[in-house]
Short mmCIF file of C-alpha atoms and ligand atoms in Angstrom, two decimals:
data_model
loop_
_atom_site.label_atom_id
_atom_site.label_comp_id
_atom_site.label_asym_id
_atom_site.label_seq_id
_atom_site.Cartn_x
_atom_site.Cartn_y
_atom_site.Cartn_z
CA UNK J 1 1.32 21.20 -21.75
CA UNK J 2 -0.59 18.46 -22.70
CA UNK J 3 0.70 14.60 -21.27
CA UNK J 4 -1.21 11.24 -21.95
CA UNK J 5 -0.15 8.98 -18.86
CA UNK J 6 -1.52 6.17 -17.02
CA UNK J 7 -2.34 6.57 -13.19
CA UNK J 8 -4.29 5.47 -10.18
CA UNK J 9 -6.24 7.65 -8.07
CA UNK J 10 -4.88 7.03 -4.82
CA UNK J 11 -7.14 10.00 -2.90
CA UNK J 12 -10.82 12.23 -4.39
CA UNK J 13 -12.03 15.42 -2.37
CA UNK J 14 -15.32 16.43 -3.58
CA UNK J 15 -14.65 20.44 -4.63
CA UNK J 16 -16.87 22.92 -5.89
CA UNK J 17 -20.43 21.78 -6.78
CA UNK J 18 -19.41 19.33 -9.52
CA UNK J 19 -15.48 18.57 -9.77
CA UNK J 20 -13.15 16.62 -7.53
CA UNK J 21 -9.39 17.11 -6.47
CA UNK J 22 -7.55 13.64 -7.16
CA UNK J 23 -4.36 12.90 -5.79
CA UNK J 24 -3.13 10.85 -8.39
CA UNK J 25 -0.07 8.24 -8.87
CA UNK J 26 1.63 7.47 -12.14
CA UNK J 27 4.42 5.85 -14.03
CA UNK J 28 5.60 9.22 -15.51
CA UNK J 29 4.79 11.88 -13.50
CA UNK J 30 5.01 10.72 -10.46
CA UNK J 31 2.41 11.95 -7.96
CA UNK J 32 0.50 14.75 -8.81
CA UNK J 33 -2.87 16.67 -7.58
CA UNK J 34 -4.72 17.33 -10.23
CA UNK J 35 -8.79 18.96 -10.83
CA UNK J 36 -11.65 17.17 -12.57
CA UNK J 37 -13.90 19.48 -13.74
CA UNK J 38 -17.71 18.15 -14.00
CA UNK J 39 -16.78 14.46 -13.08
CA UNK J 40 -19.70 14.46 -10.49
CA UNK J 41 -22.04 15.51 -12.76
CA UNK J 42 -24.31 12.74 -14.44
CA UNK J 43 -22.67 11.27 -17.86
CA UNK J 44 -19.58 13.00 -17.49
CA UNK J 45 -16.56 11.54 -19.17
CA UNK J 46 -14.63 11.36 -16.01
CA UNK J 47 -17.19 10.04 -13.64
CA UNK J 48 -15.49 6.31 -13.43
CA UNK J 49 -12.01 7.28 -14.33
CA UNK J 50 -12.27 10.00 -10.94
CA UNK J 51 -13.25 7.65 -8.13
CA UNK J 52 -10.63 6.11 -5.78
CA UNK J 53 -8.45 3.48 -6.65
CA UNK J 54 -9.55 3.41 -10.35
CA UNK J 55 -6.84 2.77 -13.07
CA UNK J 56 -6.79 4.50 -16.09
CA UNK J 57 -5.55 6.09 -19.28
CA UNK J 58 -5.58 9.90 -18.90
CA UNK J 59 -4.53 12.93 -20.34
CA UNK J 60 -3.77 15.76 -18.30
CA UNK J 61 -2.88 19.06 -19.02
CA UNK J 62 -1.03 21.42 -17.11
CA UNK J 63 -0.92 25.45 -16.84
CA UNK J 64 1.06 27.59 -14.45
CA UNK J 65 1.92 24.03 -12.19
CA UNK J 66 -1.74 22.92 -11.74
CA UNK J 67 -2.80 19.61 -13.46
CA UNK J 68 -6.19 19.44 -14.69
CA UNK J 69 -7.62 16.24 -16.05
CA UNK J 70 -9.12 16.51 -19.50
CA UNK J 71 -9.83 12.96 -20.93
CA UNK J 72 -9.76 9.08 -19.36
CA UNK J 73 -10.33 5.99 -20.64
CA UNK J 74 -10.98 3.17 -17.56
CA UNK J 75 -8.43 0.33 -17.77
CA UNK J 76 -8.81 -1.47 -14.08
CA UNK J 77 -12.10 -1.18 -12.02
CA UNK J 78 -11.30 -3.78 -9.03
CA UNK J 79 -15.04 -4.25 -9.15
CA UNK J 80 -15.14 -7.29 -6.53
CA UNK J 81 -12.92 -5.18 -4.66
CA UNK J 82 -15.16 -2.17 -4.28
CA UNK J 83 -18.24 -4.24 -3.75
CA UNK J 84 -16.68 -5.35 -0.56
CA UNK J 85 -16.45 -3.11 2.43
CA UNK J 86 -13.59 -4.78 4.10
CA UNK J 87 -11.14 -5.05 0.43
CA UNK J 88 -12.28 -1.53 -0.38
CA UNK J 89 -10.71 -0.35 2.95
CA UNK J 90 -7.72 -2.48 2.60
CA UNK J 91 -6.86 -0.69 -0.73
CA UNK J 92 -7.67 2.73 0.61
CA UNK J 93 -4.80 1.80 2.82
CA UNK J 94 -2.55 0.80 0.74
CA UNK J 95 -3.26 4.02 -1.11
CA UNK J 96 -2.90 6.42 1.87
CA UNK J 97 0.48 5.01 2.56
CA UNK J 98 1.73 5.48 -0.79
CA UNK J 99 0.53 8.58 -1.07
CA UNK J 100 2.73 9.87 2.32
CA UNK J 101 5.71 7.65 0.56
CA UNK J 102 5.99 9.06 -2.88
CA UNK J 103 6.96 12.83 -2.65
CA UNK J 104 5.14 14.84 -5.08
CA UNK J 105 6.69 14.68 -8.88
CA UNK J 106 9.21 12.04 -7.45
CA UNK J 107 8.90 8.66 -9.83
CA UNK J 108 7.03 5.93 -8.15
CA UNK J 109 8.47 3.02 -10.18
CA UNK J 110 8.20 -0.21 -8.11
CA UNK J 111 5.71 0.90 -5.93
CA UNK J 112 3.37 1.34 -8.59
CA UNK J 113 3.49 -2.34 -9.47
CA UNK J 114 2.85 -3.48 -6.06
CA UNK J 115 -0.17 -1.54 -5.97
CA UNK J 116 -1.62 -2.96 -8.49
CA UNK J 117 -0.62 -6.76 -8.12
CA UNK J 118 -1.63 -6.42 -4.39
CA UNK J 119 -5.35 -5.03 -5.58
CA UNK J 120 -5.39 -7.29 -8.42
CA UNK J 121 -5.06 -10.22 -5.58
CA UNK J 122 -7.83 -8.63 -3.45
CA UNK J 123 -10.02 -8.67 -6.56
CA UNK J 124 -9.45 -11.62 -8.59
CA UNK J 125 -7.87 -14.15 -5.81
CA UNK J 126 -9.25 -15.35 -2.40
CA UNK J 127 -5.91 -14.83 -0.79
CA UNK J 128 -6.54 -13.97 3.14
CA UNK J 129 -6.59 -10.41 3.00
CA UNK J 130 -4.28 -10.50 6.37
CA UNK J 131 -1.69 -11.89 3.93
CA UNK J 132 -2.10 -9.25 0.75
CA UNK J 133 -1.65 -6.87 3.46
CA UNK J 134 1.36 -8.24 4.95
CA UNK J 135 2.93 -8.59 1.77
CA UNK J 136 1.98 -5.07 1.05
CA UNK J 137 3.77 -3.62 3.71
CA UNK J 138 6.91 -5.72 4.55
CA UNK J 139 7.35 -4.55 0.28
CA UNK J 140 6.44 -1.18 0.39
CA UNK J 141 9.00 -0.92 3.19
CA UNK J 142 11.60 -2.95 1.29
CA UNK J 143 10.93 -0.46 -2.18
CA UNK J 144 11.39 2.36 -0.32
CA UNK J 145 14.86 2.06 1.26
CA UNK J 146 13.54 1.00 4.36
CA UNK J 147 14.21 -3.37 4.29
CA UNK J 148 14.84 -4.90 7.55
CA UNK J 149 18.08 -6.71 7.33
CA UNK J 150 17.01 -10.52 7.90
CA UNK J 151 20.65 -11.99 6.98
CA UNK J 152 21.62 -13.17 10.81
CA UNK J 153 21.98 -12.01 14.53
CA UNK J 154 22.97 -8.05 14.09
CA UNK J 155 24.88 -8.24 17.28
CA UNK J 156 26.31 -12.12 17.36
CA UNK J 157 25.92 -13.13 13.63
CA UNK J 158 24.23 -15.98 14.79
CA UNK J 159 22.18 -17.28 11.45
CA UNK J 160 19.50 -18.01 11.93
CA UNK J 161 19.32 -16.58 15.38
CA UNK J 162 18.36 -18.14 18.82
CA UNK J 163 14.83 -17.18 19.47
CA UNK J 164 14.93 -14.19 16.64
CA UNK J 165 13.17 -10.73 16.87
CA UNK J 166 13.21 -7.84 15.05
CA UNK J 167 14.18 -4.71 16.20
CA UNK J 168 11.06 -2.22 14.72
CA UNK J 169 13.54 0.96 14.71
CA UNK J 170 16.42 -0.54 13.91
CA UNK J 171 15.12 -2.83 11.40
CA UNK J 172 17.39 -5.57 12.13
CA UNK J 173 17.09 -9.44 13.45
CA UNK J 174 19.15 -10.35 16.36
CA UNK J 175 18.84 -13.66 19.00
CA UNK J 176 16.26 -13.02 22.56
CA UNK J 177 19.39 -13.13 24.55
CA UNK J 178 21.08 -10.17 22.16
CA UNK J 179 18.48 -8.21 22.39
CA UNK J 180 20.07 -5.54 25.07
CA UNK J 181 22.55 -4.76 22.58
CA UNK J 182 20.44 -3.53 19.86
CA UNK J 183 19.67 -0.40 20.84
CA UNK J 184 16.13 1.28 21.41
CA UNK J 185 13.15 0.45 20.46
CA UNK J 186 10.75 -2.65 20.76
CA UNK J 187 11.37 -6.21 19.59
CA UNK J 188 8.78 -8.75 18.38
CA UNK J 189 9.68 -12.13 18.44
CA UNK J 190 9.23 -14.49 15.01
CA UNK J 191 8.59 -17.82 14.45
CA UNK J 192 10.85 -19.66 11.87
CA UNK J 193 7.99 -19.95 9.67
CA UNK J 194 7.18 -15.62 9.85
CA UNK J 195 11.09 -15.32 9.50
CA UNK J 196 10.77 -17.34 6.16
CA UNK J 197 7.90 -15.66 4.58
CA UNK J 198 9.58 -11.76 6.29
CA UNK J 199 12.86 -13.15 3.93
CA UNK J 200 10.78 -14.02 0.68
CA UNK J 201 8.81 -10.86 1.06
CA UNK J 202 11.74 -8.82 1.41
CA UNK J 203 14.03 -10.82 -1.80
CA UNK J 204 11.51 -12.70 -4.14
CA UNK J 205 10.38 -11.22 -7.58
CA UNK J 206 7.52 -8.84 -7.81
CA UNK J 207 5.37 -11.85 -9.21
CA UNK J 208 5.99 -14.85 -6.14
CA UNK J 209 5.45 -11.93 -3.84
CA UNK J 210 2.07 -13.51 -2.62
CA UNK J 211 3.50 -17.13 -3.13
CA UNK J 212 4.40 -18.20 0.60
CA UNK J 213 1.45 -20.13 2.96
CA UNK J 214 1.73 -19.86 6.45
CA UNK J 215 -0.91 -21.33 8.60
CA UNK J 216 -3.59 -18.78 10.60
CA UNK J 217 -1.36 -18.27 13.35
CA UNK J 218 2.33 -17.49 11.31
CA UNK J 219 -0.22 -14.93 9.52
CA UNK J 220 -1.30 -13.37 12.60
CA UNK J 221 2.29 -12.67 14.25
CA UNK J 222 3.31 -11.67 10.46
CA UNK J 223 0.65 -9.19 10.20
CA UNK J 224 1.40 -8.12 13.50
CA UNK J 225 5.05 -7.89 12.73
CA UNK J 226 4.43 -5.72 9.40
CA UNK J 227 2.38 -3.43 10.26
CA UNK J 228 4.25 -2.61 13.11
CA UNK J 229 7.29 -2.23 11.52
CA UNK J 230 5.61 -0.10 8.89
CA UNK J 231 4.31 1.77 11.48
CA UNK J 232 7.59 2.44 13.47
CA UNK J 233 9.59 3.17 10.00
CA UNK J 234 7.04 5.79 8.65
CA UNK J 235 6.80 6.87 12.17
CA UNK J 236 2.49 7.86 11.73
CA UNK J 237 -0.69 6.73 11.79
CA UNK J 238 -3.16 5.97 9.08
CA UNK J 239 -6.77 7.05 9.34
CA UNK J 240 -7.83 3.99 6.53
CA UNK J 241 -5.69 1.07 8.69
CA UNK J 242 -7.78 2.41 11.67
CA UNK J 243 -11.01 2.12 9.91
CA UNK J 244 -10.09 -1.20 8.35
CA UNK J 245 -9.31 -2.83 11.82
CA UNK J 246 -12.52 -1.55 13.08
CA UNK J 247 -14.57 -3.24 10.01
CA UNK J 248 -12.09 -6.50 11.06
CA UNK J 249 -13.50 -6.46 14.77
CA UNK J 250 -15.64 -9.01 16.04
CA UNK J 251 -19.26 -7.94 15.98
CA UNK J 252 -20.23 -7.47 19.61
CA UNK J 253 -23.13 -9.61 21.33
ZN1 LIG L 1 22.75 -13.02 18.70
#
């Protein structure tokens, strides 16, 4: 079976002595593993279209359930993207989580979109990367089924409530003083202005996602807020964030 698709490589393993193993994420297929034969090798066809977080046009072909990649024509590069250490780790997170999010041959449909736009920002925009990546998760949590419900106190109804948090497992607001009530897990406190900019992320169309301006410090607790929560709801770790919030360290004196 032969399909012409578009897709993203969201993960490359070097294999044999010239071909790679991509994990690959597209509109029609879903996510799928597939083998590039030769695309290490000098002038090969696939060289460009095989590297991480490339979009292309590709046609795959598949015998007895294994997807081999025959042909690819380069659509999206992010070339200001890869030329920066700090962006290029940034996407390679947002790639590792969508690659534990969308089950293999499950349809990726939002999420797809989001990848993109949020890359696109990181290489055409000069949007603080803390905000891309905020906006990456608090969606990506949102598109898959896991939103935090931001409509009032869970436990009062209080709206907006006094002194809000969110409740990481339980994915709900509620006021300081209500806190007792919500069950386990940890609570981080929000400022009205990260409450705002959690409710646009969560409700606004795909295209105003990165349309909200908080000051240095509402994008600190944010980020600190999102990835958290991201954290709690996919309940793991993720070997790229790690590396990306060692590149974001301080150099040392
Ligand atoms: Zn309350």
């Amino acid at each position: 079976m032969h399909v012409t698709t578009r897709g993203i490589v969201l993960r490359e393993a070097a294999y044999k002595e010239s071909d790679k193993i991509l994990t690959i994420l597209t509109p029609d297929l879903g996510r799928i593993t597939a083998q590039a034969h030769g695309c290490r090798k000098k002038g090969s066809g696939l060289s460009s279209a095989s590297q991480m977080l490339v979009w292309s046009e590709m046609t795959l072909s598949e015998f007895r359930g294994r997807w081999t990649l025959t042909e690819a024509a380069v659509e999206l590069e992010f070339r200001q993207l890869r030329r920066d250490l700090e962006k290029l780790a940034l996407g390679s997170y947002f790639a590792e989580v969508l690659e534990g999010i969308v089950q293999e041959d499950s349809q990726p449909e939002e999420l797809l979109p989001l990848l993109l736009n949020c890359l696109y920002a990181l290489d055409q925009t000069d949007k603080p990367l803390s905000q891309v990546k905020a906006a990456f998760e608090v969606r990506c949590m949102t598109l898959s089924g896991f939103a935090p419900m931001l409509d009032g106190c869970a436990v009062c109804g209080k709206n907006p409530p006094e002194q809000p948090r969110l409740n990481l497992t339980q994915g709900v607001l509620h006021c300081a003083d209500c806190g007792a009530k919500t069950g386990e897990g940890i609570s981080m406190p929000l400022s009205p202005g990260v409450l705002a900019a959690l409710v646009h992320l969560v409700n606004c169309p795909g295209r105003r996602l990165l349309s909200f301006r908080l000051d240095e410090a509402g994008l600190e607790q944010l980020g600190q807020v999102s990835e958290a929560y991201l954290l709690t709801q996919t309940e793991r770790g993720y070997r790229t964030l790690d590396y990306y919030k060692r590149l974001r360290l301080p150099l040392s004196k």
